[in-house]
Each structure stands twice: as structure tokens, then as C-alpha cells.
Coordinates of C-alpha atoms (C1' of nucleotides) in Angstrom, one line a residue:
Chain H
X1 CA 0.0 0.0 0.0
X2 CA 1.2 3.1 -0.8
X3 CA 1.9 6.2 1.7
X4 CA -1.1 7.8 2.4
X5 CA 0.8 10.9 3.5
X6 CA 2.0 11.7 0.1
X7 CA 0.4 14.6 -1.7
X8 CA -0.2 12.7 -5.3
X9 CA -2.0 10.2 -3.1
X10 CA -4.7 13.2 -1.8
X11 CA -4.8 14.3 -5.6
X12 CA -5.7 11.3 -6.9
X13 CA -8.5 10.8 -4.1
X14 CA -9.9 14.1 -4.9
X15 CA -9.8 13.1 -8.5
X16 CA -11.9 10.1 -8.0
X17 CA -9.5 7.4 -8.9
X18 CA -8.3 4.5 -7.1
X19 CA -4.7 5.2 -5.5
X20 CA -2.3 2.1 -7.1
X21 CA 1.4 2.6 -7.4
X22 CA 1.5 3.0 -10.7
X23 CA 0.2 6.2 -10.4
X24 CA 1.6 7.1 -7.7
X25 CA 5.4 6.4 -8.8
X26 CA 4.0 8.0 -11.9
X27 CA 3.1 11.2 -10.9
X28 CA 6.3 11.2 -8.4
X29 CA 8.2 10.5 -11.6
X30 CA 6.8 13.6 -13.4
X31 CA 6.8 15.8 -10.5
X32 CA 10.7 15.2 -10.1
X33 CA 11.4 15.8 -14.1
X34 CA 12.6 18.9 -14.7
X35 CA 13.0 18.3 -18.5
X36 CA 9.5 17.5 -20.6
X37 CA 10.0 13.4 -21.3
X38 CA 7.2 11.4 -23.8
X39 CA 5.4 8.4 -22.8
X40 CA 8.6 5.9 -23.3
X41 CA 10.8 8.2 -21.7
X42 CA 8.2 8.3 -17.9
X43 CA 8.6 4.9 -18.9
X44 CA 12.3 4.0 -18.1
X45 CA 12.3 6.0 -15.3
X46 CA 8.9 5.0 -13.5
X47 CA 10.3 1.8 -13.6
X48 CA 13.6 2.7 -11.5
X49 CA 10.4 3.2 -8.9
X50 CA 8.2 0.2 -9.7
X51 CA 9.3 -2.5 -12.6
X52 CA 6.0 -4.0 -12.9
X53 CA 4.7 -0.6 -14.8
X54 CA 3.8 -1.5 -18.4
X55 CA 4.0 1.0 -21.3
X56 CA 0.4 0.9 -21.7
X57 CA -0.3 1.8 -18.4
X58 CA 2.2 4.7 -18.6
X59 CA -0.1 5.5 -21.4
X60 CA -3.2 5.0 -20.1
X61 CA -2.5 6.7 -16.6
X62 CA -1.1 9.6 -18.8
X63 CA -4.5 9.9 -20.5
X64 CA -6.2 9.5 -17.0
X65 CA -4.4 12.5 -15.6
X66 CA -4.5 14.5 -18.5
X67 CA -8.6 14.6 -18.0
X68 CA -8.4 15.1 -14.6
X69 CA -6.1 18.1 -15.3
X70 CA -3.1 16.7 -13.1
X71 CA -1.1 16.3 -15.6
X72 CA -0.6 18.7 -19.2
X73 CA 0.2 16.7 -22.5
X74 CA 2.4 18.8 -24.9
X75 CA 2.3 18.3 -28.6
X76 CA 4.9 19.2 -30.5
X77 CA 5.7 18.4 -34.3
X78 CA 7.2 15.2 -35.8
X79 CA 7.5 13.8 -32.1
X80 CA 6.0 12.0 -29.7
X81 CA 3.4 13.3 -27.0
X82 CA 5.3 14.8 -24.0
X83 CA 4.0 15.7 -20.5
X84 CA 4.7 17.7 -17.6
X85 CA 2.7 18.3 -14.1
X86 CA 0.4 20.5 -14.6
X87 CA 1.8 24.1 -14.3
X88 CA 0.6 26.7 -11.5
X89 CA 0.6 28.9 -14.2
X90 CA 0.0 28.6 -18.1
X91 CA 3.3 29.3 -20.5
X92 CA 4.3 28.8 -23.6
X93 CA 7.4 26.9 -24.8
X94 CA 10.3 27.7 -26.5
X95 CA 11.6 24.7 -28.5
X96 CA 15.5 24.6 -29.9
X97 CA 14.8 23.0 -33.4
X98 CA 18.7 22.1 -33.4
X99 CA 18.8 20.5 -29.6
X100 CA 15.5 19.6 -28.8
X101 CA 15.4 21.1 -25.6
X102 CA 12.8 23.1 -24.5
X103 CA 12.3 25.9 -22.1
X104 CA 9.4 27.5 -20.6
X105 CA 8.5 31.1 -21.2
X106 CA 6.2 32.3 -18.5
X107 CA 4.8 35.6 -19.0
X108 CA 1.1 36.8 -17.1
X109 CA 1.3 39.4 -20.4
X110 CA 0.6 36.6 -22.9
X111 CA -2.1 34.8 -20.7
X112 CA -4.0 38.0 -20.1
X113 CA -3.7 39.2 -23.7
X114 CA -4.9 35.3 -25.0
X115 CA -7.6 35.7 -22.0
X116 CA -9.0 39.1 -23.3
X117 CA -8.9 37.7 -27.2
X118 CA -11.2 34.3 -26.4
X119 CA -13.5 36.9 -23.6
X120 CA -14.3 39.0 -26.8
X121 CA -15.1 36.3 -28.8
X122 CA -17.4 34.2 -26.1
X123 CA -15.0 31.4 -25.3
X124 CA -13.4 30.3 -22.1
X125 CA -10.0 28.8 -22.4
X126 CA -10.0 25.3 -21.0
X127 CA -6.2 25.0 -22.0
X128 CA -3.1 26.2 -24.1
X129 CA -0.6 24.6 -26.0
X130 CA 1.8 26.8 -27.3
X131 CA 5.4 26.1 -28.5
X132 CA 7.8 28.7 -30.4
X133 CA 10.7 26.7 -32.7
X134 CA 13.7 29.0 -32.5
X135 CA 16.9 28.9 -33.4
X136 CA 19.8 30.1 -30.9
X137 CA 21.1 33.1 -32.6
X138 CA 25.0 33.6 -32.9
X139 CA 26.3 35.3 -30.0
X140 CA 27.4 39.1 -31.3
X141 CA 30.8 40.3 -30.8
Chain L
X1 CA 2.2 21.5 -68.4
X2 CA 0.9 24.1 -65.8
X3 CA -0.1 26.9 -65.8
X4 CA 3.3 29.1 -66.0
X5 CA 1.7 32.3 -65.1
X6 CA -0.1 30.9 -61.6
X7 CA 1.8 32.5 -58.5
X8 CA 2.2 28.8 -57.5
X9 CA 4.4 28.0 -59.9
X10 CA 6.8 31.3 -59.4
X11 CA 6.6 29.8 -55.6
X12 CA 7.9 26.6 -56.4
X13 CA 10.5 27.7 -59.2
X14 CA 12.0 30.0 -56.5
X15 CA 11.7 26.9 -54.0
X16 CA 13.8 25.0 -56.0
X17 CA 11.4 22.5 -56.4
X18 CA 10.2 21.1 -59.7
X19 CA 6.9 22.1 -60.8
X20 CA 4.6 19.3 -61.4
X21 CA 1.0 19.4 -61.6
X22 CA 0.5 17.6 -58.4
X23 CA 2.0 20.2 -56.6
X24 CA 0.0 23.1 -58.4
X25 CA -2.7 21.6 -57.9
X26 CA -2.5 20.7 -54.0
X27 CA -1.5 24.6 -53.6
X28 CA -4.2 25.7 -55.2
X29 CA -6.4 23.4 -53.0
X30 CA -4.9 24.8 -50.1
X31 CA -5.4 28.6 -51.1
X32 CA -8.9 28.3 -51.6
X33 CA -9.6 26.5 -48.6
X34 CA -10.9 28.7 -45.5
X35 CA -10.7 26.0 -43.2
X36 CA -7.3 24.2 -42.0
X37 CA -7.7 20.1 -43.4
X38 CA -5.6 17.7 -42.7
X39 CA -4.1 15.3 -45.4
X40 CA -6.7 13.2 -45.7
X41 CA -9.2 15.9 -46.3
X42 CA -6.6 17.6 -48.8
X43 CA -6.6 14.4 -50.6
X44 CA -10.4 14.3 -51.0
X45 CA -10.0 17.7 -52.5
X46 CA -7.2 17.8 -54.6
X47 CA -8.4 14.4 -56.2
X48 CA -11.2 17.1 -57.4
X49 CA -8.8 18.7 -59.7
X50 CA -6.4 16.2 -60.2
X51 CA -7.5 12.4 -60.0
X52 CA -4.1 10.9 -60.4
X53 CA -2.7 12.3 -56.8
X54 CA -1.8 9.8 -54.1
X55 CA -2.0 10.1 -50.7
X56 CA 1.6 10.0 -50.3
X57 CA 2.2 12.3 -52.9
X58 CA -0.3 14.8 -50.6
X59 CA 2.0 13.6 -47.7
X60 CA 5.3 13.9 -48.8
X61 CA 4.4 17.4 -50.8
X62 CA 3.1 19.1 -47.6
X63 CA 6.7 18.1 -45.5
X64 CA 8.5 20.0 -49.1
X65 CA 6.5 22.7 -48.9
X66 CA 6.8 23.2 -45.1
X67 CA 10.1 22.8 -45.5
X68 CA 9.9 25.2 -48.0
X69 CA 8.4 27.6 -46.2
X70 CA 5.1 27.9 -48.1
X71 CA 3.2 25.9 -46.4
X72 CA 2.1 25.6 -42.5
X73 CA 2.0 22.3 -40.2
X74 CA -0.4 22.5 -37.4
X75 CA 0.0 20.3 -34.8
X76 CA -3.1 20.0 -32.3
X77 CA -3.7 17.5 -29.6
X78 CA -5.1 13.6 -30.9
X79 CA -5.7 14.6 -34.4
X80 CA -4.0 14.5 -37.3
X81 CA -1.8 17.3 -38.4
X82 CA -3.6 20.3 -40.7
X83 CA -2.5 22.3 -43.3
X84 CA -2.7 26.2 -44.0
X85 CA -0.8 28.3 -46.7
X86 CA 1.5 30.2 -44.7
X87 CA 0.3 33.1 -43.8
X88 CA 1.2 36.8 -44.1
X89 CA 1.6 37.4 -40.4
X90 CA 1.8 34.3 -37.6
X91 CA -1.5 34.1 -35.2
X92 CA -2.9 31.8 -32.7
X93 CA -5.5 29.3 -33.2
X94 CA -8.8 29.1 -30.8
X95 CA -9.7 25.6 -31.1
X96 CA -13.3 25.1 -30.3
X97 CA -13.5 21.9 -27.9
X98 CA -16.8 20.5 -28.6
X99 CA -17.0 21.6 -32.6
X100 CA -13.5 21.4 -33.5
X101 CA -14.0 24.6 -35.1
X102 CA -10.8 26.5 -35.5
X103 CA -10.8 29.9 -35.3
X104 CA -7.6 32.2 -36.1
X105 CA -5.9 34.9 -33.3
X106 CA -4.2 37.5 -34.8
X107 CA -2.6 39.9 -32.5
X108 CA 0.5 41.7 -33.3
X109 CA 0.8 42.6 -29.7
X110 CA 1.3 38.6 -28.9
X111 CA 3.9 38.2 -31.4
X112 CA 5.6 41.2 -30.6
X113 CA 5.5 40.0 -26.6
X114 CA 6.5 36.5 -27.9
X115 CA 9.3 38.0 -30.2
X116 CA 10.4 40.3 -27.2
X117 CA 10.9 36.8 -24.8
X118 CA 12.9 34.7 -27.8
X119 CA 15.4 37.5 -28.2
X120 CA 15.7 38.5 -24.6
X121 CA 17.1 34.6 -24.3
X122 CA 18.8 35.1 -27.7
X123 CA 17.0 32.9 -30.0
X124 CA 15.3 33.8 -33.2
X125 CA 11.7 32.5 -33.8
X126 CA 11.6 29.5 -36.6
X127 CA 7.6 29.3 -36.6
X128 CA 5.2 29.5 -34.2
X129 CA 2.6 26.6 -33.1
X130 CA 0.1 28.3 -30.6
X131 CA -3.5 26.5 -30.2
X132 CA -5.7 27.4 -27.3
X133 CA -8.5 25.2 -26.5
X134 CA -11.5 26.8 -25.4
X135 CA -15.1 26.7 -25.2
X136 CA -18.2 28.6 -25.7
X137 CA -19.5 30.4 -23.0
X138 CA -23.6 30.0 -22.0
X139 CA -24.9 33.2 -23.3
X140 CA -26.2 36.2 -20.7
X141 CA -29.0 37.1 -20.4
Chain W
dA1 C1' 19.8 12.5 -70.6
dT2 C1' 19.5 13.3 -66.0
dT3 C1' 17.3 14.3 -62.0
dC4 C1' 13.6 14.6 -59.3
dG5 C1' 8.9 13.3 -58.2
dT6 C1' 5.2 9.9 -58.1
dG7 C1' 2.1 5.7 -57.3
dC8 C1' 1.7 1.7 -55.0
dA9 C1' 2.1 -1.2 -51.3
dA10 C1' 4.5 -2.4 -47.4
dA11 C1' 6.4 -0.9 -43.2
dG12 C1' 7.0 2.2 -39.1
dC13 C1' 6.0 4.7 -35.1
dC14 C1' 3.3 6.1 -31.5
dT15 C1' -0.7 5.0 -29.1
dT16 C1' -4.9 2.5 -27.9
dT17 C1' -7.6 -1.6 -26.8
dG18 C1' -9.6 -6.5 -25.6
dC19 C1' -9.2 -9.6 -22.3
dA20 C1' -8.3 -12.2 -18.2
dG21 C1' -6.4 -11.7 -13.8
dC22 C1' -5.3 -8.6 -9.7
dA23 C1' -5.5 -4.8 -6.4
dC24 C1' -7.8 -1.3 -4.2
dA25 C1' -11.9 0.4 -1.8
Chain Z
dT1 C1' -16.9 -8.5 -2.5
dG2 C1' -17.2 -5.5 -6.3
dT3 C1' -15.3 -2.2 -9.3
dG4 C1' -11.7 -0.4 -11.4
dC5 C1' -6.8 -1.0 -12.9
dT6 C1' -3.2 -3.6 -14.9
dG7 C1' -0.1 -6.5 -18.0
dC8 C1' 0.2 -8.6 -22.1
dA9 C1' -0.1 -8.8 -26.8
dA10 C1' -2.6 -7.5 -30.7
dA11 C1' -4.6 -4.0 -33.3
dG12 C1' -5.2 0.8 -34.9
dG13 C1' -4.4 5.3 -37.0
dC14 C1' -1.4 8.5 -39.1
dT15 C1' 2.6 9.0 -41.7
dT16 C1' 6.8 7.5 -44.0
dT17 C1' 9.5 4.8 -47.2
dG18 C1' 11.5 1.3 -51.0
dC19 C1' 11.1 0.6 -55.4
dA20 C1' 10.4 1.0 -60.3
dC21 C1' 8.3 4.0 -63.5
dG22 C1' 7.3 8.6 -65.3
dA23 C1' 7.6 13.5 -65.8
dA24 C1' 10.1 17.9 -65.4
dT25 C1' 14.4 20.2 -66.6

DNA sequence: ATTCGTGCAAAGCCTTTGCAGCACA
DNA sequence: TGTGCTGCAAAGGCTTTGCACGAAT
């Protein structure tokens, strides 16, 4: 049995969902990633926590979370799905075509100006996805 | 032989790219439509002016023309990719959650925040990918 | 004549799913 | 005990690719 104590363990109660280690090394997986990593990637390291994870659950429980907004999936071009806890606050993502990394760009001025555009038009956001490819630009002399 | 005057063909000629009928023909598919299909739906369409296109052929023209530069991938959460000519100036995308409506942003004060943030951290924006998905708000009364 | 593009069919990659057994509530 | 979750393996959807032919330069 899992420890009770541990805050995923309240999140997924509040959620509705049964509390199994999977999703409990999971969700301490993501929440001590600092990078973005895909399905395979939670993968390999969930199972440093608990071997008996399968891929499919990785996927599943990934999908799980997702809806119960624990969890943000990030889809970016030509590559597989990748996922991070969900944020305090939305931002967008800078991507490095060349290295692959990405970095997060928060900034309340975007969010407020993408708020005020959906207001006008009758929508409320339920989430963002933004990436910007960029290229690192040579340093000036 | 195509059309030689079409702006399609000056497009591809300063591309590099050969100019085949297949390719005129899924531009010109892509100009007229208002919407943003995906491949298959290009492939429906273009096979209205041009019967002999394949779906790869649809498939591996949109990644030259992307790469190219004429043409715009956009890559939304568990769907397949759509299309758009690229456009004059980049913009977000309001995805409508229940319809899956899409419904373009443009705001020159989010690109100029967004171009602000990339330089501050010296990059230089490639493309931008920004979909928000939102949904329609009840109507007051 | 050469090079590049295409159609076809097969393969590939990421992700989802059916089913029987197991764990959590 | 009952419901939901899991592992396994198979299937699925979207996209890419090898090959031989055909079209553009």
C-alpha cells in the first residue's frame, strides 16, 4: 500500500480514482522531471520506482491525468506526445529546433492578452498549447 | 504543363522544387480552402482537380512545402496534423472543444511580446505553433 | 539524358484496446 | 466483495518509405 501521507496520493482521491502505485510512482516521476520526457521516456524512469509498470499503463494513466487536469500533455511536431505536471501557471514553450530542448516562457502578459482575445469572442479557455521553434542566434561580438 | 503564369508555380520555381501538376494543384487546394484540413481531407480535395494524386504524394508534398516555407503544419492535440498556406503574419489558433471549429488569433501585440521573450534569451523564432483550446461560454442574459 | 517526383504497397512509429487476472476500496 | 486497474499482446491510426516508373528540366 502506498503512503497515504504523500500529496499525489490526496490528488488522486480528490480526482476520484483508485490510488495504485502506478500512479503514484507516476506522478512522483513527473513531478521530479525537470525536462518535458514522452510516454517511453516516464517509462524507463517510473520503472527505477516500480518495474512491474507496463507502457500501456504509462499511457493509459497519462491519459487518465490528462482529464483530470493533473497532468498537461504537450504536442509538438514530428515527435511524440510529452507531459509535464500541470503548471501553477500557463506558459508557452520555447523549443530549440537544433537540440531539442525546450524551455518555458512564463509571462502573465501573454495569458492575459490570449484571455481578453477568447473573452471577446465568447470562449473560455479550457487549455493552451503553445510552442515557439527557435533557433539560438550567434552570439554578437 | 501548368499553368506558368499561376503565382504557384513562381513559388515553387524560387523553392527549388520542380513544378509538377501535383504540386499546383494541392496549392491551389490549399489557397482556396478557408478551413485548416488535414491530409486526408486535402486528398479528398485535390483528387477534385487532379484524380491521379496519391495520398503519399499529398504527404510527402506538404513536409517540401513546409520545409519550403510555403506551407504551415499545425500540430493539435489527438488529431492528425492540418494544413494552411503560410500566412502573411503568424496568429494563434482558438480551437473550439466541442465543434472542433478553429478559429484564427491574430494579434500583433502577442507576437511582438512572444518575439520580445525569444530575443531576450537570444533565439530567433523559426515558426510559431500556438492552439488554445477553449469553449463557448452560456450566453447572458 | 538526368534528376527529381510519383504511385503503389508495405512498413514504421506512437498510441490505444480486448481480455483475463489482480489490487484497491 | 465489487469495481476499477493492470499487463500482455494484438490492433489501430497516421505517416513515412523502398522501389520501379514517369515526368520535369
Amino acid at each position: 500500500m502506498p503512503n497515504d501521507s504523500s500529496e499525489f496520493v490526496q490528488a488522486l482521491r480528490e480526482a476520484g480514482l483508485k490510488v495504485t502505485q502506478q500512479r503514484v510512482a507516476l506522478l512522483a516521476t513527473l513531478m521530479e522531471s525537470t525536462d518535458h520526457p514522452n510516454a517511453e521516456e516516464i517509462f524507463v524512469r517510473v520503472r527505477a520506482l516500480d518495474d512491474s509498470v507496463s507502457l500501456a499503463t504509462v499511457y493509459r494513466t497519462l491519459s487518465t491525468l490528462e482529464e483530470a487536469g493533473l497532468v498537461q500533455r504537450l504536442t509538438f511536431e514530428n515527435e511524440p506526445a510529452r507531459f509535464e505536471i500541470t503548471p501553477a501557471s500557463q506558459h508557452d514553450h520555447l523549443v530549440d529546433v537544433d537540440s531539442g530542448e525546450v524551455i518555458e516562457l512564463p509571462s502573465e502578459e501573454l495569458n492575459r492578452i490570449r484571455q481578453d482575445l477568447a473573452d471577446r469572442l465568447g470562449y473560455e479557455i479550457v487549455s493552451l498549447h503553445s510552442f515557439i521553434r527557435a533557433r539560438k542566434k550567434p552570439t554578437v561580438s
